XYZ file of C-alpha atoms in Angstrom:
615
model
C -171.990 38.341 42.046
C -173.066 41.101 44.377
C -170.435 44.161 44.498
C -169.174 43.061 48.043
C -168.403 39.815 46.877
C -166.731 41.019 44.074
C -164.460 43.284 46.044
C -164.061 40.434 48.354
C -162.524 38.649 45.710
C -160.050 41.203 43.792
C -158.750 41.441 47.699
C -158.311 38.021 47.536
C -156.572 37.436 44.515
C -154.220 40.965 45.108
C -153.347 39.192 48.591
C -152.596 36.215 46.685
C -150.185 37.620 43.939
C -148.440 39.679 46.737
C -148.093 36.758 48.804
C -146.376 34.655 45.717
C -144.106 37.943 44.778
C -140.209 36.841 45.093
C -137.869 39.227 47.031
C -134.633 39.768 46.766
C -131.808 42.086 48.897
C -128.560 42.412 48.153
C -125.874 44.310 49.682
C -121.671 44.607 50.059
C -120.216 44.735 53.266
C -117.143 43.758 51.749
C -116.914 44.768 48.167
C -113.570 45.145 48.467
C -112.636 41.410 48.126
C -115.163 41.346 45.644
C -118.210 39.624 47.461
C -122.304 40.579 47.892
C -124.222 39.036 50.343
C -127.466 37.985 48.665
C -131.034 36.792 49.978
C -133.856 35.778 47.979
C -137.330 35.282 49.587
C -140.766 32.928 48.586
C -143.698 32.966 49.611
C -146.794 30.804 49.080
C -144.405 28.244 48.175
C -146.969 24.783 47.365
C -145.795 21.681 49.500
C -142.556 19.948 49.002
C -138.775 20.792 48.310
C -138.135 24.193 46.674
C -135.370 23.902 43.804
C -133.135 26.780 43.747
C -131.128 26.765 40.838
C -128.054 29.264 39.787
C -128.553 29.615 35.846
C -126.210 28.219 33.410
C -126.668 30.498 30.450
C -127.420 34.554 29.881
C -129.330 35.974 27.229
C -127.262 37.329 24.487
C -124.869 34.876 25.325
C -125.276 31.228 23.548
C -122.013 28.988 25.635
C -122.739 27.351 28.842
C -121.349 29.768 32.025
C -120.796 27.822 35.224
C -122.604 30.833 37.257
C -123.136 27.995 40.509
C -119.199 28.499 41.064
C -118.978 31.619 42.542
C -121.706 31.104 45.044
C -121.143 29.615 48.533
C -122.221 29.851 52.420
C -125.358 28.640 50.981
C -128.305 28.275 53.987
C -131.767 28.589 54.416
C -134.746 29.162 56.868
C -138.420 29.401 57.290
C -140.642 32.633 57.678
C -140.225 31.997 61.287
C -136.262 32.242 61.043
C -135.629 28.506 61.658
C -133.145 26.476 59.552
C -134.192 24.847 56.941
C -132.262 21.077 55.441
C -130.492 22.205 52.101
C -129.651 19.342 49.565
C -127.521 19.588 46.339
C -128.317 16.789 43.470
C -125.975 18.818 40.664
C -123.576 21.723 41.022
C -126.091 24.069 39.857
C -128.661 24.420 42.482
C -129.801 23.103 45.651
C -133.177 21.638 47.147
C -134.399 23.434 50.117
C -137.223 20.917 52.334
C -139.017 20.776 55.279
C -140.403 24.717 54.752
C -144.153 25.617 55.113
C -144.829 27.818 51.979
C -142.110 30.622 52.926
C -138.759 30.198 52.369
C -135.658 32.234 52.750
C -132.487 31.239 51.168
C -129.129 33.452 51.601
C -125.332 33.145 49.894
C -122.364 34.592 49.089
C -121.486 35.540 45.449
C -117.983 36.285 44.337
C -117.684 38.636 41.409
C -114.340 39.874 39.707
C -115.108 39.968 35.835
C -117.116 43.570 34.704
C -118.642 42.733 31.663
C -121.646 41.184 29.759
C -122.040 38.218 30.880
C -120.365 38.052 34.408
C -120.727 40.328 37.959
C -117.798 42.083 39.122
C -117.424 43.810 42.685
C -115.185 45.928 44.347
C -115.241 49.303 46.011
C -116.125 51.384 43.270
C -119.052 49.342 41.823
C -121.588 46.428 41.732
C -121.599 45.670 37.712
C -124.271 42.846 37.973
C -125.116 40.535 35.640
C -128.714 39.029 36.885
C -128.236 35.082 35.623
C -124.245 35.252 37.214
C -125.945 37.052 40.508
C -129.276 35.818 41.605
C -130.467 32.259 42.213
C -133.740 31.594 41.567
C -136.454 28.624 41.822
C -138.292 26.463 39.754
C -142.092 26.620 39.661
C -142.012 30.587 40.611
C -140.946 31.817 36.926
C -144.050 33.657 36.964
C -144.104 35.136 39.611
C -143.706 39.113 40.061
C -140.216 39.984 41.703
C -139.301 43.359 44.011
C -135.155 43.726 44.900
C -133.687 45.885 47.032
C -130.431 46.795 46.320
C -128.754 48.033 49.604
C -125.507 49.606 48.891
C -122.305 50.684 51.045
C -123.071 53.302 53.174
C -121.113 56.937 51.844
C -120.673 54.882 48.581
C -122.529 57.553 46.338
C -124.098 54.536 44.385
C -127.064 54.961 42.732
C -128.793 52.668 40.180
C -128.944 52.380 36.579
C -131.059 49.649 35.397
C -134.280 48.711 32.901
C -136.175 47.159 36.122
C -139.279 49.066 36.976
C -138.453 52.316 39.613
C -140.434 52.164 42.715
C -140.859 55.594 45.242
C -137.630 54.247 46.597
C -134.414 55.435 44.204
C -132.980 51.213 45.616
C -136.201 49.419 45.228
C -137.466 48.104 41.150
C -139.351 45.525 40.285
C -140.226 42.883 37.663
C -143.060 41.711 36.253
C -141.047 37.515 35.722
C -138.028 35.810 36.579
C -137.551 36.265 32.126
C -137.455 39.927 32.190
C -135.945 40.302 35.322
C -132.715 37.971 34.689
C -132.544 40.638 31.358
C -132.150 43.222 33.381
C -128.266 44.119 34.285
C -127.523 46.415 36.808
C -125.086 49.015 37.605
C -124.004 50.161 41.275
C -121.670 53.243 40.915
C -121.158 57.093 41.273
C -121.937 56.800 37.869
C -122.467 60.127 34.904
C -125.496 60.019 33.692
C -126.873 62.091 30.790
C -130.036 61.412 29.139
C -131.667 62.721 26.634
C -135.659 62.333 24.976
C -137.111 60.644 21.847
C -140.438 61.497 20.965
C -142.317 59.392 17.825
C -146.281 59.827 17.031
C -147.166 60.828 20.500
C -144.828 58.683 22.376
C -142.385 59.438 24.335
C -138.860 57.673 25.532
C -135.708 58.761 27.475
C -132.662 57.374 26.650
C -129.867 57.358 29.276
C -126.258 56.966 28.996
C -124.999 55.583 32.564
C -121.085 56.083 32.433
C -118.524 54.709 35.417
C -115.637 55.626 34.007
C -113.043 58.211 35.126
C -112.801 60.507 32.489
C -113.626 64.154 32.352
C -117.888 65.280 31.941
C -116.475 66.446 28.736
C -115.707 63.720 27.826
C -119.086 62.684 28.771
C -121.135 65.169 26.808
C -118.854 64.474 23.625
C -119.776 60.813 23.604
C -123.196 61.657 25.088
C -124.314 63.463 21.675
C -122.370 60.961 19.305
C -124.782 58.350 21.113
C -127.031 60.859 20.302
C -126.649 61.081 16.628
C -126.536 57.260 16.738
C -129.603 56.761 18.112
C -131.076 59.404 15.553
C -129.753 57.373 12.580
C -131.251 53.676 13.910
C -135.004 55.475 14.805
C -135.280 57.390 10.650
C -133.662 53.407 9.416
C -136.698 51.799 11.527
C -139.440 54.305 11.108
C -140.184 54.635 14.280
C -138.517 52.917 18.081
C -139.296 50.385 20.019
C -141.966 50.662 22.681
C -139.050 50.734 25.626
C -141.063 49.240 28.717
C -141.120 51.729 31.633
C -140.077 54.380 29.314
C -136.618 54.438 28.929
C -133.740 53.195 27.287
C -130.123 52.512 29.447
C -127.071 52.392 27.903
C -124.668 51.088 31.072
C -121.289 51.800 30.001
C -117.756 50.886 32.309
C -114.921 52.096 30.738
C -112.535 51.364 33.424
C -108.902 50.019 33.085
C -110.039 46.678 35.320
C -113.068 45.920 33.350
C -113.453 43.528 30.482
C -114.320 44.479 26.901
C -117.868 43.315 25.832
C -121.101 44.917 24.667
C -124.110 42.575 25.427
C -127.936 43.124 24.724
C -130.772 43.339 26.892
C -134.612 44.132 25.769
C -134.069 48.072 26.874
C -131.072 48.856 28.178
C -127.376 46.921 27.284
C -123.973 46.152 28.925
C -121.026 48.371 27.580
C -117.659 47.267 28.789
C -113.798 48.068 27.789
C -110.420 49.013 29.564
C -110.545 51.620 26.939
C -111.085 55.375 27.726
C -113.386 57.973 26.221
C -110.371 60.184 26.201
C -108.787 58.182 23.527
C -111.019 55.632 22.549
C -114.543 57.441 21.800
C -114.976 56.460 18.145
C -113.750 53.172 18.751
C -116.437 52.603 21.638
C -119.162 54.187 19.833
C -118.919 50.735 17.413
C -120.392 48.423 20.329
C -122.858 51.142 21.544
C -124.076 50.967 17.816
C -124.070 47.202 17.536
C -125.885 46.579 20.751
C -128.695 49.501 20.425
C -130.038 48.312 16.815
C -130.525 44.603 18.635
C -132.967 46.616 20.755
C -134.957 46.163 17.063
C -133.179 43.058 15.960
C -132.865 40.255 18.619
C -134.759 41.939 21.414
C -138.051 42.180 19.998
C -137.216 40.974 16.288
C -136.591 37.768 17.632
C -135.428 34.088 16.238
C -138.157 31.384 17.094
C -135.267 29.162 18.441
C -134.501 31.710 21.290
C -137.565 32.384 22.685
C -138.031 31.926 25.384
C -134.720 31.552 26.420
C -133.896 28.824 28.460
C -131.558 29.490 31.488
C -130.899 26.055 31.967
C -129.144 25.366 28.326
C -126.724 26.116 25.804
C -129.399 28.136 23.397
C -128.458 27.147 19.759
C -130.192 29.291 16.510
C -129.520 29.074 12.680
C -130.551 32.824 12.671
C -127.562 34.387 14.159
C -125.772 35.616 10.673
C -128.965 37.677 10.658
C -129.584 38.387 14.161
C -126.113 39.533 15.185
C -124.601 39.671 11.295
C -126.667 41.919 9.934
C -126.600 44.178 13.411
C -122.733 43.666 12.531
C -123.274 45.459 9.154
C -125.476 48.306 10.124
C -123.341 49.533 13.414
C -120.662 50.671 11.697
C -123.070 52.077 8.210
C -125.079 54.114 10.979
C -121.635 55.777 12.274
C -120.971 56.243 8.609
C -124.806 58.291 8.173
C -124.445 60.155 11.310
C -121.359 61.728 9.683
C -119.035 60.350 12.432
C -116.457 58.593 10.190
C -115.180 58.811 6.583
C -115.323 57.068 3.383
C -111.719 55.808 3.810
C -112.533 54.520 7.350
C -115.975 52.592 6.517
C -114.066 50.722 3.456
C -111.235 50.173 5.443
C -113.455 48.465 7.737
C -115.742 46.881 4.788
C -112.891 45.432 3.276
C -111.647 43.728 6.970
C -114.804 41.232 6.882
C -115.091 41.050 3.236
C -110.880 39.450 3.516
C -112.433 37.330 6.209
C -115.186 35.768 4.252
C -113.761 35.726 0.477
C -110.890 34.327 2.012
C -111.818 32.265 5.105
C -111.314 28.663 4.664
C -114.559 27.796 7.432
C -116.446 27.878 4.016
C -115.233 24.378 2.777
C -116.811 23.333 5.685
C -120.198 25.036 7.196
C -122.878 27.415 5.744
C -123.886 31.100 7.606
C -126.672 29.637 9.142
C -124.263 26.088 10.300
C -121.484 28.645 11.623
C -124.414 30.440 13.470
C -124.886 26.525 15.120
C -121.672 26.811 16.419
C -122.497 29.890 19.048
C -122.627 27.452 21.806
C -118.830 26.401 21.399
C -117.440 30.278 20.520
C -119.098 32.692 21.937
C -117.221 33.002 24.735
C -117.450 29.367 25.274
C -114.843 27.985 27.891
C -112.469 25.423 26.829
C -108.608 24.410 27.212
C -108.267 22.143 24.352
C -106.780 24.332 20.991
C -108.758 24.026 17.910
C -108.783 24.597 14.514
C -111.028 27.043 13.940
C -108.619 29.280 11.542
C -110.047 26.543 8.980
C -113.311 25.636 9.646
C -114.581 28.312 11.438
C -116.197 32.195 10.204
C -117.741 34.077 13.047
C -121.505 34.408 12.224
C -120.816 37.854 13.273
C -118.674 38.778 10.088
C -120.498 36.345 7.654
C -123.463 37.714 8.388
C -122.291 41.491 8.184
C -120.765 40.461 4.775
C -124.335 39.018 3.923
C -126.277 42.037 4.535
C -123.942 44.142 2.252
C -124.641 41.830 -0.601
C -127.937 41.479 0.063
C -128.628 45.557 0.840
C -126.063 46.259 -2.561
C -127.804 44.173 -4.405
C -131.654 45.380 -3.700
C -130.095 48.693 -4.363
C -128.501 47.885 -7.912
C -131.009 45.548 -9.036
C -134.309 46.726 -7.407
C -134.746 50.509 -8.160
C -135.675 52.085 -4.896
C -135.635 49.064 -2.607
C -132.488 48.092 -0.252
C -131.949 46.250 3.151
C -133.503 49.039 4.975
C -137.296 48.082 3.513
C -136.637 44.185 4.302
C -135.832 45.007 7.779
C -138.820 47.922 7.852
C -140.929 44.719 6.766
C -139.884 42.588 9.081
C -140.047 44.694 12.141
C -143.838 45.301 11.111
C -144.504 41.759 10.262
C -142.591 40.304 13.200
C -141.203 42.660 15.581
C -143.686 45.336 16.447
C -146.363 43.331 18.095
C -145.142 42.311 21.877
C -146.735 40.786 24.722
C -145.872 40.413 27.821
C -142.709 41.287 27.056
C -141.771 39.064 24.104
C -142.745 39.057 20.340
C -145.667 37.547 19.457
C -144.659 36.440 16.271
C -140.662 35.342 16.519
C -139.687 34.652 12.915
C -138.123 31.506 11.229
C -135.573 31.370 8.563
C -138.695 31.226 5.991
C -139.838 34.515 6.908
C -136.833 35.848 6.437
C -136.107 34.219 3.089
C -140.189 35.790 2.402
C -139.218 39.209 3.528
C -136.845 39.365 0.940
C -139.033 38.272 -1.837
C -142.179 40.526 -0.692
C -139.300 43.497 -0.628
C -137.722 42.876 -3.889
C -141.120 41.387 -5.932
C -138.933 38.637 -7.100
C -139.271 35.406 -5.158
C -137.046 33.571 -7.466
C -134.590 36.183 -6.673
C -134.693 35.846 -2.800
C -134.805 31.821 -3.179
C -131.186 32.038 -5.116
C -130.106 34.521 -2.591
C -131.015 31.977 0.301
C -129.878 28.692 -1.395
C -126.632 29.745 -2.526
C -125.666 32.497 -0.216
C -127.383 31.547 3.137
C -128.031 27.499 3.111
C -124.970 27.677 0.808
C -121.161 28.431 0.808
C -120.725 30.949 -2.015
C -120.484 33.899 -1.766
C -121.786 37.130 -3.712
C -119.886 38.810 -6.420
C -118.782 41.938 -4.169
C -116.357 42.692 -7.025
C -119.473 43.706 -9.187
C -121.531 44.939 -6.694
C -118.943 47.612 -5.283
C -118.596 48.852 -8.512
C -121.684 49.847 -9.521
C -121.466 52.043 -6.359
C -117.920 52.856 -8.112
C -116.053 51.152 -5.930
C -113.414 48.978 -6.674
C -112.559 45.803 -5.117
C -108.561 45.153 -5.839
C -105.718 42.998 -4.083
C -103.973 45.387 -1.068
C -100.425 44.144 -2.066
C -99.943 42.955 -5.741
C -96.513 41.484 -6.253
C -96.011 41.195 -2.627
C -95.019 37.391 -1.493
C -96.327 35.634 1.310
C -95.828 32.797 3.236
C -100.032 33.139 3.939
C -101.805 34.437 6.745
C -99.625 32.914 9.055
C -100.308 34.064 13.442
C -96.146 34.701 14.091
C -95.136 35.535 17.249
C -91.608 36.618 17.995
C -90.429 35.575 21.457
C -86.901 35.328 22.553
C -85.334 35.782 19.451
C -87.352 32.670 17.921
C -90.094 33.005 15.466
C -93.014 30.968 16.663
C -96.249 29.660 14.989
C -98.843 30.518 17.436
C -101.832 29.082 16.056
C -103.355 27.143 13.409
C -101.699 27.518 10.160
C -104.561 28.395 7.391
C -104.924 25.567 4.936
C -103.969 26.317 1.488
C -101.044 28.685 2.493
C -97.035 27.681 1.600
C -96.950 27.678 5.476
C -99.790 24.755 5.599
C -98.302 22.970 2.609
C -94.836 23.191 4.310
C -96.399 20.996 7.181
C -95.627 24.631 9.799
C -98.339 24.103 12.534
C -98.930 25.671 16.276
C -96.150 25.702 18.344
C -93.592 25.123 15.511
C -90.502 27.337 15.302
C -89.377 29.330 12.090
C -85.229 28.905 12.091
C -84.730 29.899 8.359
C -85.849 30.922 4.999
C -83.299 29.449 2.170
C -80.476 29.539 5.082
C -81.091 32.579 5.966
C -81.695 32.815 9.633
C -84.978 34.137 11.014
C -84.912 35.792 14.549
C -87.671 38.464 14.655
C -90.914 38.726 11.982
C -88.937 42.108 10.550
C -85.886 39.269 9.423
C -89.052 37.147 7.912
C -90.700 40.175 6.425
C -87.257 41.594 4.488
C -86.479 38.029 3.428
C -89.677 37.767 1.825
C -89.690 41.228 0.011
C -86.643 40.057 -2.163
C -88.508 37.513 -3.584
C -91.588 37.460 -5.110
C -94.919 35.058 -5.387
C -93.960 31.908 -7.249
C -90.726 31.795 -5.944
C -89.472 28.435 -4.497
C -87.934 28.429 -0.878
C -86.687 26.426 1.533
C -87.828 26.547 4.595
C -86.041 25.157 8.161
C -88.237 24.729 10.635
C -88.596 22.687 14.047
C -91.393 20.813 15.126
C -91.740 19.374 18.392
C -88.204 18.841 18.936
C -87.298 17.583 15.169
C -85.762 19.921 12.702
C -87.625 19.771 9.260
C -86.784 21.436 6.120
C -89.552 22.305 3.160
C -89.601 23.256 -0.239
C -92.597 25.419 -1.194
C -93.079 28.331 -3.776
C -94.203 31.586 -2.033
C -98.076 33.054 -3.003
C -99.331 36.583 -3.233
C -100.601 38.289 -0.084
C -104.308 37.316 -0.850
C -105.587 40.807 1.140
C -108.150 42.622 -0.604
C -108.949 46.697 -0.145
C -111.868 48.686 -1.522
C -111.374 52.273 -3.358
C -112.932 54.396 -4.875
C -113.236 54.581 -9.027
C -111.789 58.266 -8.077
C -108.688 57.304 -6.673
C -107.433 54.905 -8.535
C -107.982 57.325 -11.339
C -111.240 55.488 -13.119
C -113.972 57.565 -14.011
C -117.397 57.134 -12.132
C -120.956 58.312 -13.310
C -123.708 60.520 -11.386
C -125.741 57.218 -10.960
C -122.543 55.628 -8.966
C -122.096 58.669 -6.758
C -126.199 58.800 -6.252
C -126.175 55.019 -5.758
C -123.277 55.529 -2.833
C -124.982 58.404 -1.136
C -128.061 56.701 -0.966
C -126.377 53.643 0.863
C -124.352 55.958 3.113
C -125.476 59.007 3.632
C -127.743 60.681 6.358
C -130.983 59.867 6.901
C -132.274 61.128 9.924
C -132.800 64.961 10.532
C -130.144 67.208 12.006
């Protein structure tokens, strides 16, 4: 091929991709009632009806989301401006025929919910989720995409995103429909603070966007706690993640009328809460943990069942005790080894999931990775039916968390110089580092992670009871043991105390109400007490408030046989049950509780929690 016929041709093909590239503009003339005014644009469009669809899922999220109901005033037109015929077959999308290859299809979206998995819109801000916002069509997945984001005019907005900046500060692009419906967006008179990360050569900005209306004290103070975070996560890993484009966003609302979530996105993630940096920092700083180490695990150390993710579909994976468990157990240990909470406060919270698990009655009835199967009906999932989830269900989330300390404490006690740290080190170089066009080229089953373990520890038959009876299985690991070789001890919160069991009162209107399932097992269960039932007495005693419950239960103690009067659905009951002993468990150290612990213990604890990047 002469030169000129070459050049010939790379014009050809550029004109080509341009041609196919999907636009998109979006603006607010009236925020205020919480609508955008969107457009999308194709071009080169093959013959034949486009379908437009509205997606039905969002990536970190694993429930179906209805995104098609919020959009309306649906039309379309040709590139010469004529109307085009616009069919619906299902509620999600619509088929747009008659066009010549170019296509231009508007709506309305309404958006009132700020937080990971919606859009919300008023006057202060565009908080856009990209699956709840944009339509998009079939056949064009590949294709490169270019939005304009056009905001209010004196607004102040500006733009805090992971799409690709352009010359224009409110034009980014995409390379695919994949990455860009990962990308949330944030249209405020946001604070931004940023700050750089430099690794063998490399380097990365990380940006905190915050809309919020605290003070830019407040700002800076959570600013370099991020900071420290973000420090701890890098020395655990080694090294981070090749961020695409450069940078890492953190988009944070704190804003009374938003709506708490944290959600995950390949380089930048979704903080939301009515809480306030004010008074709330530390308690924020838990999400911003969680969701930056998926940047790592999820985002590009990814489960084979989620990739690619399918818009379309509930996305179901065995892997999430891992995938969001063990994220679960290293937000709040990274707080712990950037010095930015206590002993007290990190067993305080260790001993929350441990109650959850030891105790939870889900066990009886799925495995981590079977409770991970169940993302599509709980996480966030919509429903109006009640369940009965307070005995058959453990959130992945705390399972999972409660995994990864057994698993990390025992490497530690058991394998001399070897914890959870090296398995997910191995991983992430086995699995995680390698990317291609924006996704892992190796997404890992549950084998590799069962094979992880056993390259880590040198003991397959080791890893293979881990995964059979901890994993696949319903026990759980002796934490009692494990703590205290860290010297640690693992004790009942309230010996002596009785209980009726872990029973969700509610006092309304001087009545005591059950307001949920009762947990199986409990006097409360065995009484036949159930949602919606009514607490009248406790051996004739009558029972107006949960303080009249609570003193009537500290003069007795566990064994003791009461009567109960109770009404159910209109029928007054009485039962006869003996009382049990509040079952909650609390961790302390061998210190306080006046036992002795060695060196090894206190060496074996500092090297779990202590620092480990540089100051």
């Amino acid at each position: 091929m002469t030169r000129t016929a070459f050049v010939a041709l790379a014009l050809l093909l550029a004109s080509g991709a341009q041609a196919q590239e999907v636009r998109y503009d979006i603006a607010f003339p009236n925020a205020a009632h919480r609508e955008a005014e969107i457009t999308v644009t194709w071009t080169g469009l093959p013959a034949g009806p486009l379908a437009v669809r509205m997606s039905r899922s969002s990536p970190g999220r694993y429930a179906l989301h209805e995104f098609a109901k919020n959009v309306y005033s649906v039309r379309a037109e040709d590139g010469s401006g004529n109307p085009l015929p616009v069919s619906q077959r299902d509620p999600y999308g619509w088929d747009v025929s008659g066009h010549t290859g170019s296509v231009r299809f508007s709506y309305t979206l309404y958006g009132d919910r700020a937080d990971g998995t919606y859009t919300g819109i008023d006057a202060t801000h565009a908080h856009l989720n990209m699956p709840a916002t944009f339509a998009w069509a079939r056949g064009t997945e590949r294709h490169p995409i270019r939005i304009a984001f056009h905001v209010p005019e004196g607004s102040g907005w500006n733009v805090a995103t992971q799409l690709q900046p352009t010359d224009d500060a409110y034009v980014f692009r995409a390379p695919h429909l994949q990455y860009f419906l990962d990308s949330p967006t944030e249209l405020s008179d946001f604070t931004l603070r940023n700050w750089p990360v430099t690794h063998a050569g490399r380097s990365y900005t990380i940006r905190l966007a915050l809309h919020h209306t605290g003070s830019a004290a407040d700002a800076d103070a959570y600013a370099e706690m991020a900071r420290q975070v973000v420090a701890e996560q890098i020395a655990m890993w080694g090294e981070p993640p090749e961020f695409d484009f450069g940078t890492y966003t953190f988009i944070a609302c704190y804003l009374p009328w938003a709506a708490g979530d944290g959600m995950e996105h390949r380089n930048s993630t979704i903080l939301t809460s009515t809480a306030s940096l004010e008074q709330n920092a530390r308690a924020l700083l838990g999400t911003l943990s969680h969701e930056f180490f998926h940047a790592w695990n999820v985002e590009r150390l990814r489960p084979a069942d989620l990739e690619p993710f399918d818009f379309e579909r509930a996305n179901m994976s065995g892997a999430l005790w891992f995938a969001e468990g063990f994220t679960s157990y290293y937000d709040d240990l990274f707080i712990r080894r950037a010095g930015l909470s206590d002993d007290r406060q990190y067993f305080e919270g260790l001993a929350g999931g441990l109650n959850a698990v030891i105790l939870g009655r889900g066990r009886r009835y799925f495995s981590p990775v079977e409770m991970s199967m169940q993302a599509p009906f709980v996480d966030a999932a919509v429903s109006i039916d009640p369940n009965n989830r307070a005995n058959t269900f453990i959130s992945y989330y705390t399972w999972g968390a409660m995994l990864g300390v057994g698993l990390d404490l025992s490497l530690r006690t058991r394998f001399p110089g070897k914890s959870l740290d090296d398995v997910m080190r191995s991983l992430w170089a086995s699995h995680g580092r390698a990317q291609q066009d924006y996704a892992p080229t190796r997404p890992y089953s549950l084998g590799d992670l069962r094979a992880a373990v056993a390259s880590v520890s040198g003991d397959a038959d080791f890893a293979n009871d881990f995964f059979e009876r901890f994993v696949h299985g319903r026990e759980v690991p002796d934490y009692e043991a494990l703590l205290a070789r860290m010297g640690l001890l693992l004790r009942k919160a309230a010996p002596g105390v009785a209980s009726l069991g872990f029973v969700p009162w509610q006092a309304r209107d001087g009545r005591v109400i059950v307001a949920g399932s009762t947990p199986w097992g409990t006097p409360a269960y065995e009484a036949g007490l159930d949602r919606g039932d009514v607490l009248l007495s406790l051996e004739g005693a009558p029972i107006r408030s949960t303080a009249d419950l609570q003193q009537l239960l500290a003069a007795r103690g566990p064994g003791d046989e009461v009567t109960l009067e109770f009404e159910h659905r209109g029928q007054r009951r009485n039962a006869r049950v003996p009382l049990m002993e509040e079952p909650r468990l609390e961790i302390v150290p061998f210190e306080q509780d006046g036992r002795s612990v060695t060196d090894e213990m206190l060496r074996l604890r500092s090297d779990w929690l202590g620092r480990k990047a540089r100051s």
